[in-house]
PDB file of C-alpha atoms in Angstrom:
ATOM      1  CA  UNK A 151    -112.053-128.015-114.029  1.00 36.00           C
ATOM      2  CA  UNK A 152    -111.633-125.539-111.527  1.00 36.00           C
ATOM      3  CA  UNK A 153    -109.500-126.059-108.231  1.00 34.00           C
ATOM      4  CA  UNK A 154    -107.774-124.335-105.631  1.00 34.00           C
ATOM      5  CA  UNK A 155    -104.074-124.036-106.232  1.00 38.00           C
ATOM      6  CA  UNK A 156    -101.507-123.111-103.513  1.00 35.00           C
ATOM      7  CA  UNK A 157     -98.115-121.471-104.647  1.00 42.00           C
ATOM      8  CA  UNK A 158     -95.431-121.907-101.892  1.00 34.00           C
ATOM      9  CA  UNK A 159     -92.760-119.729-101.653  1.00 37.00           C
ATOM     10  CA  UNK A 160     -93.456-118.060-104.927  1.00 42.00           C
ATOM     11  CA  UNK A 161     -91.533-114.965-104.149  1.00 35.00           C
ATOM     12  CA  UNK A 162     -88.258-116.733-103.855  1.00 35.00           C
ATOM     13  CA  UNK A 163     -86.644-115.018-107.217  1.00 39.00           C
ATOM     14  CA  UNK A 164     -83.957-112.593-107.936  1.00 34.00           C
ATOM     15  CA  UNK A 165     -84.311-110.325-104.805  1.00 37.00           C
ATOM     16  CA  UNK A 166     -81.433-109.340-102.600  1.00 36.00           C
ATOM     17  CA  UNK A 167     -82.657-110.703 -99.452  1.00 40.00           C
ATOM     18  CA  UNK A 168     -80.801-111.512 -96.262  1.00 40.00           C
ATOM     19  CA  UNK A 169     -81.360-114.823 -95.526  1.00 39.00           C
ATOM     20  CA  UNK A 170     -81.450-114.099 -91.924  1.00 41.00           C
ATOM     21  CA  UNK A 171     -84.542-112.211 -92.967  1.00 40.00           C
ATOM     22  CA  UNK A 172     -86.436-115.274 -94.303  1.00 40.00           C
ATOM     23  CA  UNK A 173     -85.245-117.311 -91.547  1.00 40.00           C
ATOM     24  CA  UNK A 174     -86.911-114.864 -88.838  1.00 38.00           C
ATOM     25  CA  UNK A 175     -89.839-114.241 -90.616  1.00 40.00           C
ATOM     26  CA  UNK A 176     -90.555-118.244 -91.106  1.00 35.00           C
ATOM     27  CA  UNK A 177     -93.138-116.904 -93.657  1.00 41.00           C
ATOM     28  CA  UNK A 178     -93.844-119.338 -96.658  1.00 35.00           C
ATOM     29  CA  UNK A 179     -95.540-116.237 -98.542  1.00 37.00           C
ATOM     30  CA  UNK A 180     -98.479-118.807 -99.167  1.00 39.00           C
ATOM     31  CA  UNK A 181    -100.605-117.127-101.995  1.00 43.00           C
ATOM     32  CA  UNK A 182    -103.796-118.551-102.698  1.00 44.00           C
ATOM     33  CA  UNK A 183    -105.234-118.619-106.382  1.00 46.00           C
ATOM     34  CA  UNK A 184    -109.006-119.573-106.300  1.00 48.00           C
ATOM     35  CA  UNK A 185    -111.313-120.245-108.945  1.00 47.00           C
ATOM     36  CA  UNK A 186    -108.809-119.651-111.723  1.00 53.00           C
ATOM     37  CA  UNK A 187    -109.334-121.520-115.240  1.00 70.00           C
ATOM     38  CA  UNK A 188    -107.241-123.994-116.296  1.00 80.00           C
ATOM     39  CA  UNK A 189    -105.866-122.163-118.701  1.00 84.00           C
ATOM     40  CA  UNK A 190    -104.778-119.523-116.516  1.00 87.00           C
ATOM     41  CA  UNK A 191    -103.041-122.347-114.539  1.00 87.00           C
ATOM     42  CA  UNK A 192    -101.314-124.158-117.310  1.00 88.00           C
ATOM     43  CA  UNK A 193     -99.968-120.872-118.304  1.00 89.00           C
ATOM     44  CA  UNK A 194     -98.763-119.354-115.164  1.00 90.00           C
ATOM     45  CA  UNK A 195     -97.056-122.582-113.711  1.00 92.00           C
ATOM     46  CA  UNK A 196     -95.225-122.660-117.325  1.00 91.00           C
ATOM     47  CA  UNK A 197     -94.555-119.369-116.973  1.00 89.00           C
ATOM     48  CA  UNK A 198     -92.594-119.901-113.633  1.00 91.00           C
ATOM     49  CA  UNK A 199     -90.847-123.013-115.176  1.00 91.00           C
ATOM     50  CA  UNK A 200     -89.684-120.914-118.116  1.00 88.00           C
ATOM     51  CA  UNK A 201     -88.436-118.298-115.814  1.00 88.00           C
ATOM     52  CA  UNK A 202     -86.725-120.745-113.711  1.00 91.00           C
ATOM     53  CA  UNK A 203     -84.408-121.805-116.707  1.00 89.00           C
ATOM     54  CA  UNK A 204     -83.786-118.316-117.709  1.00 87.00           C
ATOM     55  CA  UNK A 205     -86.148-118.049-120.280  1.00 88.00           C
ATOM     56  CA  UNK A 206     -87.607-114.857-119.150  1.00 90.00           C
ATOM     57  CA  UNK A 207     -88.935-113.631-122.690  1.00 92.00           C
ATOM     58  CA  UNK A 208     -91.223-116.672-122.889  1.00 91.00           C
ATOM     59  CA  UNK A 209     -91.955-116.364-119.131  1.00 90.00           C
ATOM     60  CA  UNK A 210     -93.102-112.640-119.969  1.00 90.00           C
ATOM     61  CA  UNK A 211     -95.260-114.015-122.688  1.00 91.00           C
ATOM     62  CA  UNK A 212     -97.027-116.434-120.775  1.00 91.00           C
ATOM     63  CA  UNK A 213     -97.626-113.776-117.886  1.00 92.00           C
ATOM     64  CA  UNK A 214     -99.189-111.644-120.197  1.00 92.00           C
ATOM     65  CA  UNK A 215    -101.716-114.277-121.290  1.00 89.00           C
ATOM     66  CA  UNK A 216    -102.439-114.995-117.768  1.00 90.00           C
ATOM     67  CA  UNK A 217    -103.153-111.302-117.315  1.00 90.00           C
ATOM     68  CA  UNK A 218    -105.607-111.308-120.096  1.00 90.00           C
ATOM     69  CA  UNK A 219    -107.860-113.606-117.968  1.00 88.00           C
ATOM     70  CA  UNK A 220    -107.192-112.089-114.434  1.00 88.00           C
ATOM     71  CA  UNK A 221    -106.139-108.135-115.305  1.00 90.00           C
ATOM     72  CA  UNK A 222    -105.749-107.452-111.549  1.00 89.00           C
ATOM     73  CA  UNK A 223    -103.776-110.340-110.392  1.00 90.00           C
ATOM     74  CA  UNK A 224    -101.028-109.172-108.109  1.00 91.00           C
ATOM     75  CA  UNK A 225     -99.161-112.154-108.139  1.00 92.00           C
ATOM     76  CA  UNK A 226     -98.767-111.799-111.873  1.00 92.00           C
ATOM     77  CA  UNK A 227     -97.781-108.642-111.573  1.00 92.00           C
ATOM     78  CA  UNK A 228     -95.271-109.133-109.414  1.00 92.00           C
ATOM     79  CA  UNK A 229     -93.965-112.213-111.616  1.00 93.00           C
ATOM     80  CA  UNK A 230     -93.973-109.959-114.736  1.00 93.00           C
ATOM     81  CA  UNK A 231     -91.730-107.365-112.642  1.00 92.00           C
ATOM     82  CA  UNK A 232     -89.152-109.824-111.597  1.00 93.00           C
ATOM     83  CA  UNK A 233     -88.776-111.073-115.319  1.00 92.00           C
ATOM     84  CA  UNK A 234     -88.504-107.688-116.557  1.00 91.00           C
ATOM     85  CA  UNK A 235     -85.771-107.024-114.179  1.00 90.00           C
ATOM     86  CA  UNK A 236     -83.729-110.094-115.356  1.00 90.00           C
ATOM     87  CA  UNK A 237     -83.829-108.323-118.631  1.00 89.00           C
ATOM     88  CA  UNK A 238     -82.736-105.124-117.338  1.00 88.00           C
ATOM     89  CA  UNK A 239     -86.139-103.543-118.382  1.00 88.00           C
ATOM     90  CA  UNK A 240     -86.180-101.698-115.186  1.00 88.00           C
ATOM     91  CA  UNK A 241     -88.962 -99.029-116.176  1.00 89.00           C
ATOM     92  CA  UNK A 242     -91.245-102.196-117.156  1.00 91.00           C
ATOM     93  CA  UNK A 243     -90.115-103.701-113.949  1.00 90.00           C
ATOM     94  CA  UNK A 244     -90.698-100.915-111.663  1.00 91.00           C
ATOM     95  CA  UNK A 245     -94.434-100.440-113.127  1.00 91.00           C
ATOM     96  CA  UNK A 246     -95.515-103.710-112.637  1.00 93.00           C
ATOM     97  CA  UNK A 247     -94.010-104.460-109.179  1.00 93.00           C
ATOM     98  CA  UNK A 248     -95.494-101.076-108.339  1.00 92.00           C
ATOM     99  CA  UNK A 249     -98.673-102.414-109.237  1.00 92.00           C
ATOM    100  CA  UNK A 250     -98.160-105.318-106.813  1.00 92.00           C
ATOM    101  CA  UNK A 251     -97.022-103.331-104.140  1.00 92.00           C
ATOM    102  CA  UNK A 252    -100.089-101.092-104.590  1.00 91.00           C
ATOM    103  CA  UNK A 253    -102.487-104.000-104.176  1.00 91.00           C
ATOM    104  CA  UNK A 254    -100.993-105.379-101.146  1.00 91.00           C
ATOM    105  CA  UNK A 255     -98.465-102.565 -99.289  1.00 90.00           C
ATOM    106  CA  UNK A 256     -97.697-105.135 -96.648  1.00 89.00           C
ATOM    107  CA  UNK A 257     -96.078-107.629 -98.716  1.00 90.00           C
ATOM    108  CA  UNK A 258     -92.570-107.594 -97.700  1.00 90.00           C
ATOM    109  CA  UNK A 259     -91.625-109.724-100.831  1.00 93.00           C
ATOM    110  CA  UNK A 260     -93.290-106.995-103.135  1.00 92.00           C
ATOM    111  CA  UNK A 261     -91.262-104.324-101.223  1.00 92.00           C
ATOM    112  CA  UNK A 262     -87.949-106.012-101.452  1.00 91.00           C
ATOM    113  CA  UNK A 263     -88.497-106.550-105.229  1.00 92.00           C
ATOM    114  CA  UNK A 264     -89.190-102.931-105.696  1.00 93.00           C
ATOM    115  CA  UNK A 265     -86.037-101.962-103.681  1.00 91.00           C
ATOM    116  CA  UNK A 266     -83.923-103.972-105.912  1.00 89.00           C
ATOM    117  CA  UNK A 267     -85.478-102.087-108.723  1.00 90.00           C
ATOM    118  CA  UNK A 268     -84.041 -99.009-107.552  1.00 89.00           C
ATOM    119  CA  UNK A 269     -80.807-100.456-106.405  1.00 87.00           C
ATOM    120  CA  UNK A 270     -80.107-101.880-109.661  1.00 84.00           C
ATOM    121  CA  UNK A 271     -80.500 -98.148-111.185  1.00 83.00           C
ATOM    122  CA  UNK A 272     -78.454 -96.533-108.740  1.00 82.00           C
ATOM    123  CA  UNK A 273     -81.577 -94.746-107.182  1.00 86.00           C
ATOM    124  CA  UNK A 274     -80.231 -93.842-103.970  1.00 85.00           C
ATOM    125  CA  UNK A 275     -83.162 -92.028-102.647  1.00 88.00           C
ATOM    126  CA  UNK A 276     -85.805 -94.084-103.455  1.00 90.00           C
ATOM    127  CA  UNK A 277     -83.884 -97.125-102.415  1.00 90.00           C
ATOM    128  CA  UNK A 278     -83.735 -95.730 -98.866  1.00 90.00           C
ATOM    129  CA  UNK A 279     -87.603 -94.835 -98.737  1.00 91.00           C
ATOM    130  CA  UNK A 280     -88.371 -98.374 -99.544  1.00 90.00           C
ATOM    131  CA  UNK A 281     -85.686 -99.854 -97.432  1.00 90.00           C
ATOM    132  CA  UNK A 282     -87.153 -97.727 -94.559  1.00 90.00           C
ATOM    133  CA  UNK A 283     -90.373 -99.373 -94.933  1.00 89.00           C
ATOM    134  CA  UNK A 284     -88.645-102.886 -95.019  1.00 91.00           C
ATOM    135  CA  UNK A 285     -86.410-101.852 -91.968  1.00 89.00           C
ATOM    136  CA  UNK A 286     -89.658-101.034 -90.023  1.00 88.00           C
ATOM    137  CA  UNK A 287     -90.684-104.644 -90.724  1.00 87.00           C
ATOM    138  CA  UNK A 288     -87.864-106.839 -90.138  1.00 84.00           C
ATOM    139  CA  UNK A 289     -84.635-106.115 -88.274  1.00 84.00           C
ATOM    140  CA  UNK A 290     -82.221-107.502 -90.870  1.00 83.00           C
ATOM    141  CA  UNK A 291     -83.382-104.976 -93.462  1.00 87.00           C
ATOM    142  CA  UNK A 292     -81.456-102.508 -91.105  1.00 86.00           C
ATOM    143  CA  UNK A 293     -78.411-103.714 -92.607  1.00 84.00           C
ATOM    144  CA  UNK A 294     -79.237-102.813 -96.031  1.00 84.00           C
ATOM    145  CA  UNK A 295     -80.559 -99.348 -94.681  1.00 88.00           C
ATOM    146  CA  UNK A 296     -77.014 -98.642 -93.373  1.00 84.00           C
ATOM    147  CA  UNK A 297     -75.163 -99.118 -96.642  1.00 84.00           C
ATOM    148  CA  UNK A 298     -77.633 -96.970 -98.486  1.00 88.00           C
ATOM    149  CA  UNK A 299     -77.201 -93.863 -95.806  1.00 86.00           C
ATOM    150  CA  UNK A 300     -73.638 -94.126 -96.123  1.00 82.00           C
ATOM    151  CA  UNK A 301     -73.827 -94.322-100.185  1.00 83.00           C
ATOM    152  CA  UNK A 302     -75.821 -90.780 -99.695  1.00 82.00           C
ATOM    153  CA  UNK A 303     -72.990 -89.670 -97.188  1.00 82.00           C
ATOM    154  CA  UNK A 304     -75.567 -89.687 -94.662  1.00 84.00           C
ATOM    155  CA  UNK A 305     -73.311 -91.112 -91.956  1.00 84.00           C
ATOM    156  CA  UNK A 306     -74.740 -89.754 -88.921  1.00 85.00           C
ATOM    157  CA  UNK A 307     -78.013 -91.718 -89.747  1.00 87.00           C
ATOM    158  CA  UNK A 308     -75.878 -94.650 -90.479  1.00 85.00           C
ATOM    159  CA  UNK A 309     -74.399 -94.308 -87.086  1.00 86.00           C
ATOM    160  CA  UNK A 310     -77.175 -94.142 -85.321  1.00 87.00           C
ATOM    161  CA  UNK A 311     -78.806 -96.957 -86.831  1.00 85.00           C
ATOM    162  CA  UNK A 312     -75.887 -99.074 -86.050  1.00 84.00           C
ATOM    163  CA  UNK A 313     -76.486 -97.975 -82.500  1.00 86.00           C
ATOM    164  CA  UNK A 314     -80.061 -99.067 -82.685  1.00 85.00           C
ATOM    165  CA  UNK A 315     -79.092-102.639 -84.139  1.00 83.00           C
ATOM    166  CA  UNK A 316     -76.475-102.978 -81.247  1.00 82.00           C
ATOM    167  CA  UNK A 317     -79.138-102.621 -78.605  1.00 84.00           C
ATOM    168  CA  UNK A 318     -81.334-105.124 -80.582  1.00 81.00           C
ATOM    169  CA  UNK A 319     -78.713-107.670 -81.197  1.00 82.00           C
ATOM    170  CA  UNK A 320     -75.688-106.801 -79.367  1.00 83.00           C
ATOM    171  CA  UNK A 321     -72.417-105.661 -80.467  1.00 80.00           C
ATOM    172  CA  UNK A 322     -70.775-107.231 -83.510  1.00 75.00           C
ATOM    173  CA  UNK A 323     -67.178-107.152 -84.938  1.00 79.00           C
ATOM    174  CA  UNK A 324     -68.526-105.965 -88.189  1.00 78.00           C
ATOM    175  CA  UNK A 325     -70.495-103.197 -87.001  1.00 77.00           C
ATOM    176  CA  UNK A 326     -67.715-101.883 -84.681  1.00 80.00           C
ATOM    177  CA  UNK A 327     -65.543-101.768 -88.279  1.00 80.00           C
ATOM    178  CA  UNK A 328     -68.189-100.045 -90.081  1.00 78.00           C
ATOM    179  CA  UNK A 329     -68.340 -97.480 -87.293  1.00 81.00           C
ATOM    180  CA  UNK A 330     -64.970 -96.912 -87.261  1.00 81.00           C
ATOM    181  CA  UNK A 331     -65.212 -96.152 -91.173  1.00 77.00           C
ATOM    182  CA  UNK A 332     -68.446 -94.109 -90.821  1.00 80.00           C
ATOM    183  CA  UNK A 333     -66.603 -91.702 -87.892  1.00 83.00           C
ATOM    184  CA  UNK A 334     -63.485 -91.547 -90.062  1.00 80.00           C
ATOM    185  CA  UNK A 335     -65.624 -90.557 -92.969  1.00 77.00           C
ATOM    186  CA  UNK A 336     -67.325 -87.483 -91.018  1.00 81.00           C
ATOM    187  CA  UNK A 337     -64.017 -86.040 -89.624  1.00 80.00           C
ATOM    188  CA  UNK A 338     -62.756 -86.341 -93.320  1.00 76.00           C
ATOM    189  CA  UNK A 339     -65.636 -84.597 -94.527  1.00 72.00           C
ATOM    190  CA  UNK A 340     -65.001 -81.698 -91.944  1.00 75.00           C
ATOM    191  CA  UNK A 341     -61.271 -81.728 -92.537  1.00 74.00           C
ATOM    192  CA  UNK A 342     -61.950 -81.502 -96.407  1.00 69.00           C
ATOM    193  CA  UNK A 343     -64.486 -78.635 -96.044  1.00 68.00           C
ATOM    194  CA  UNK A 344     -61.985 -76.778 -94.043  1.00 68.00           C
ATOM    195  CA  UNK A 345     -59.117 -77.419 -96.842  1.00 64.00           C
ATOM    196  CA  UNK A 346     -61.489 -76.401 -99.337  1.00 60.00           C
ATOM    197  CA  UNK A 347     -62.711 -73.059 -97.953  1.00 55.00           C
ATOM    198  CA  UNK A 348     -63.346 -70.073-100.263  1.00 45.00           C
ATOM    199  CA  UNK A 349     -61.436 -66.996 -99.706  1.00 42.00           C
ATOM    200  CA  UNK A 350     -63.972 -63.854-100.318  1.00 43.00           C
ATOM    201  CA  UNK A 351     -62.862 -60.426-100.900  1.00 41.00           C
ATOM    202  CA  UNK A 352     -64.675 -57.324-102.117  1.00 39.00           C
ATOM    203  CA  UNK A 353     -64.474 -58.018-105.582  1.00 38.00           C
ATOM    204  CA  UNK A 354     -64.355 -61.680-106.251  1.00 42.00           C
ATOM    205  CA  UNK A 355     -64.414 -65.075-104.644  1.00 43.00           C
ATOM    206  CA  UNK A 356     -60.889 -67.055-104.950  1.00 39.00           C
ATOM    207  CA  UNK A 357     -61.278 -70.655-104.796  1.00 41.00           C
ATOM    208  CA  UNK A 358     -58.507 -72.661-103.921  1.00 47.00           C
ATOM    209  CA  UNK A 359     -57.442 -75.647-106.048  1.00 54.00           C
ATOM    210  CA  UNK A 360     -58.909 -78.673-104.697  1.00 68.00           C
ATOM    211  CA  UNK A 361     -56.339 -80.618-102.966  1.00 80.00           C
ATOM    212  CA  UNK A 362     -57.836 -83.825-103.604  1.00 81.00           C
ATOM    213  CA  UNK A 363     -57.665 -83.122-107.466  1.00 85.00           C
ATOM    214  CA  UNK A 364     -53.543 -82.238-106.740  1.00 86.00           C
ATOM    215  CA  UNK A 365     -52.915 -85.390-105.451  1.00 88.00           C
ATOM    216  CA  UNK A 366     -54.870 -87.397-107.924  1.00 90.00           C
ATOM    217  CA  UNK A 367     -52.780 -85.639-110.775  1.00 91.00           C
ATOM    218  CA  UNK A 368     -49.601 -86.657-108.992  1.00 91.00           C
ATOM    219  CA  UNK A 369     -51.098 -90.246-108.595  1.00 92.00           C
ATOM    220  CA  UNK A 370     -52.031 -90.402-112.276  1.00 93.00           C
ATOM    221  CA  UNK A 371     -48.693 -89.282-113.364  1.00 92.00           C
ATOM    222  CA  UNK A 372     -46.774 -91.998-111.203  1.00 90.00           C
ATOM    223  CA  UNK A 373     -49.101 -94.643-112.744  1.00 92.00           C
ATOM    224  CA  UNK A 374     -48.234 -93.335-116.242  1.00 91.00           C
ATOM    225  CA  UNK A 375     -44.210 -93.536-115.355  1.00 90.00           C
ATOM    226  CA  UNK A 376     -44.778 -96.643-114.120  1.00 90.00           C
ATOM    227  CA  UNK A 377     -43.374 -95.191-111.157  1.00 91.00           C
ATOM    228  CA  UNK A 378     -44.426 -97.448-108.553  1.00 91.00           C
ATOM    229  CA  UNK A 379     -42.507 -96.528-105.637  1.00 91.00           C
ATOM    230  CA  UNK A 380     -43.305 -93.245-106.137  1.00 92.00           C
ATOM    231  CA  UNK A 381     -46.867 -94.074-106.667  1.00 93.00           C
ATOM    232  CA  UNK A 382     -46.565 -96.030-103.293  1.00 92.00           C
ATOM    233  CA  UNK A 383     -45.047 -92.917-101.333  1.00 91.00           C
ATOM    234  CA  UNK A 384     -47.502 -90.256-102.704  1.00 91.00           C
ATOM    235  CA  UNK A 385     -50.757 -92.842-102.048  1.00 91.00           C
ATOM    236  CA  UNK A 386     -49.429 -93.233 -98.343  1.00 90.00           C
ATOM    237  CA  UNK A 387     -49.296 -89.435 -97.658  1.00 88.00           C
ATOM    238  CA  UNK A 388     -52.653 -89.188 -99.538  1.00 87.00           C
ATOM    239  CA  UNK A 389     -54.392 -91.839 -97.297  1.00 87.00           C
ATOM    240  CA  UNK A 390     -52.901 -90.177 -94.175  1.00 84.00           C
ATOM    241  CA  UNK A 391     -54.390 -86.844 -94.977  1.00 81.00           C
ATOM    242  CA  UNK A 392     -57.350 -88.497 -96.723  1.00 83.00           C
ATOM    243  CA  UNK A 393     -58.339 -91.668 -94.837  1.00 83.00           C
ATOM    244  CA  UNK A 394     -61.790 -91.711 -96.697  1.00 82.00           C
ATOM    245  CA  UNK A 395     -61.039 -91.529-100.192  1.00 88.00           C
ATOM    246  CA  UNK A 396     -61.296 -95.114-101.882  1.00 88.00           C
ATOM    247  CA  UNK A 397     -59.227 -93.821-105.146  1.00 92.00           C
ATOM    248  CA  UNK A 398     -56.169 -93.391-102.880  1.00 93.00           C
ATOM    249  CA  UNK A 399     -56.138 -96.632-101.341  1.00 93.00           C
ATOM    250  CA  UNK A 400     -56.674 -98.448-104.990  1.00 95.00           C
ATOM    251  CA  UNK A 401     -53.493 -96.481-105.982  1.00 94.00           C
ATOM    252  CA  UNK A 402     -51.767 -97.746-102.557  1.00 95.00           C
ATOM    253  CA  UNK A 403     -53.074-101.237-103.753  1.00 94.00           C
ATOM    254  CA  UNK A 404     -51.809-101.149-107.066  1.00 95.00           C
ATOM    255  CA  UNK A 405     -48.011 -99.911-106.244  1.00 94.00           C
ATOM    256  CA  UNK A 406     -48.120-102.693-103.476  1.00 94.00           C
ATOM    257  CA  UNK A 407     -49.135-105.445-106.293  1.00 93.00           C
ATOM    258  CA  UNK A 408     -46.478-103.798-108.957  1.00 94.00           C
ATOM    259  CA  UNK A 409     -43.637-103.952-105.950  1.00 92.00           C
ATOM    260  CA  UNK A 410     -44.885-107.644-105.286  1.00 92.00           C
ATOM    261  CA  UNK A 411     -46.382-106.817-101.791  1.00 92.00           C
ATOM    262  CA  UNK A 412     -49.183-108.840-102.439  1.00 92.00           C
ATOM    263  CA  UNK A 413     -51.051-109.477 -99.076  1.00 91.00           C
ATOM    264  CA  UNK A 414     -50.779-105.686 -98.144  1.00 93.00           C
ATOM    265  CA  UNK A 415     -52.264-104.862-101.847  1.00 92.00           C
ATOM    266  CA  UNK A 416     -54.929-106.989-100.577  1.00 93.00           C
ATOM    267  CA  UNK A 417     -55.757-105.260 -97.741  1.00 91.00           C
ATOM    268  CA  UNK A 418     -55.429-101.846 -99.193  1.00 91.00           C
ATOM    269  CA  UNK A 419     -57.800-102.870-102.048  1.00 92.00           C
ATOM    270  CA  UNK A 420     -60.669-104.315 -99.854  1.00 90.00           C
ATOM    271  CA  UNK A 421     -60.473-100.961 -97.889  1.00 89.00           C
ATOM    272  CA  UNK A 422     -60.956 -99.209-101.384  1.00 90.00           C
ATOM    273  CA  UNK A 423     -64.179-101.286-101.757  1.00 87.00           C
ATOM    274  CA  UNK A 424     -65.405-100.483 -98.017  1.00 84.00           C
ATOM    275  CA  UNK A 425     -64.934 -96.468 -98.984  1.00 84.00           C
ATOM    276  CA  UNK A 426     -66.163 -96.877-102.656  1.00 83.00           C
ATOM    277  CA  UNK A 427     -69.237 -95.054-103.362  1.00 80.00           C
ATOM    278  CA  UNK A 428     -70.734 -94.815-106.788  1.00 76.00           C
ATOM    279  CA  UNK A 429     -68.122 -95.277-109.027  1.00 82.00           C
ATOM    280  CA  UNK A 430     -68.375 -98.243-111.514  1.00 86.00           C
ATOM    281  CA  UNK A 431     -65.145 -97.909-113.366  1.00 90.00           C
ATOM    282  CA  UNK A 432     -63.315 -97.508-109.978  1.00 90.00           C
ATOM    283  CA  UNK A 433     -64.801-100.735-108.738  1.00 90.00           C
ATOM    284  CA  UNK A 434     -63.832-102.347-111.861  1.00 90.00           C
ATOM    285  CA  UNK A 435     -60.448-101.488-111.334  1.00 92.00           C
ATOM    286  CA  UNK A 436     -60.354-102.541-107.646  1.00 92.00           C
ATOM    287  CA  UNK A 437     -61.579-106.032-108.367  1.00 92.00           C
ATOM    288  CA  UNK A 438     -58.985-106.468-111.527  1.00 92.00           C
ATOM    289  CA  UNK A 439     -56.276-105.328-108.832  1.00 93.00           C
ATOM    290  CA  UNK A 440     -57.645-108.016-106.419  1.00 94.00           C
ATOM    291  CA  UNK A 441     -57.731-110.614-108.859  1.00 93.00           C
ATOM    292  CA  UNK A 442     -54.099-109.955-110.071  1.00 93.00           C
ATOM    293  CA  UNK A 443     -53.223-110.107-106.160  1.00 93.00           C
ATOM    294  CA  UNK A 444     -54.995-113.236-105.358  1.00 94.00           C
ATOM    295  CA  UNK A 445     -53.480-114.906-108.490  1.00 92.00           C
ATOM    296  CA  UNK A 446     -50.011-113.957-107.271  1.00 92.00           C
ATOM    297  CA  UNK A 447     -50.454-115.611-104.084  1.00 92.00           C
ATOM    298  CA  UNK A 448     -51.885-118.810-105.537  1.00 92.00           C
ATOM    299  CA  UNK A 449     -55.515-118.450-104.577  1.00 91.00           C
ATOM    300  CA  UNK A 450     -57.211-118.882-108.069  1.00 90.00           C
ATOM    301  CA  UNK A 451     -60.773-119.188-106.189  1.00 90.00           C
ATOM    302  CA  UNK A 452     -60.666-115.696-104.904  1.00 89.00           C
ATOM    303  CA  UNK A 453     -58.927-114.585-108.147  1.00 88.00           C
ATOM    304  CA  UNK A 454     -62.008-115.823-110.459  1.00 90.00           C
ATOM    305  CA  UNK A 455     -64.246-114.533-107.776  1.00 88.00           C
ATOM    306  CA  UNK A 456     -63.080-110.730-108.102  1.00 88.00           C
ATOM    307  CA  UNK A 457     -62.741-111.309-111.961  1.00 86.00           C
ATOM    308  CA  UNK A 458     -66.476-112.045-112.356  1.00 84.00           C
ATOM    309  CA  UNK A 459     -67.427-109.091-110.340  1.00 80.00           C
ATOM    310  CA  UNK A 460     -65.360-106.829-112.412  1.00 71.00           C
ATOM    311  CA  UNK A 461     -67.031-108.506-115.210  1.00 65.00           C
ATOM    312  CA  UNK A 462     -70.473-107.901-113.986  1.00 59.00           C
ATOM    313  CA  UNK A 463     -70.137-104.292-113.266  1.00 53.00           C
ATOM    314  CA  UNK A 464     -68.238-103.531-116.585  1.00 52.00           C
TER     315      UNK A 464
END
């Protein structure tokens, strides 16, 4: 028996989609599957069920059965991509989600899933390309795009997009804070470029020792010797000279943790996260220290939250 089946909100899966985007769009993402066999329907809905209980391998096998029946069904490709992504099989996830996107380039859910594939692989350039398409369709994605611009150190574009959002939505405290950070980063880049200028003579090029490396060596030595007062002094001076270096804020937070200035440590460590760019090792260290600081002030909930973040990234 053939029948018309409506699948509502099929695409609400693992994507990192701002909830505001869903609310603003007010879309149900309704997909009509017409004239499909009972075998297709049975396998498809069982696949959704298995995916829902995190049995992704079984869901994939069922979806592959569906694909034999309907080889060019974009919804099946989309669901296959989602399940492969859950298993960290990124190339297969990208392949299937790209098929869905190519079949329906205007589908915001497909594009969002593709964005997520690139983000988990730290492919910033491709993430930006997809995020720009999404931002053109929905303002909520502009916040995501700002973070990607910052990650690629394109702070000027991040600032320009912040201005654009302010005009559309009005000024917010969070965007004020972001603007301060990115402006500071631009100034810091200029300062660091001056500090690392090469000295050229007629015979060779003499490059000054990178001052950041010198400071980091001092920090590492202080940590190795468990000299946390010295670490605090070094990191304070480092932050004053280089206010955009996540590692220096981490060292500052570590020092404050060790001398039992826990609330100050939390502030420094959160700033370290704000300035962090593509460094999983440092990120996990920061989360570990945040968990330690929150434990010290008796906030077990926050401590566990940061412990989980650290484990997730390790």
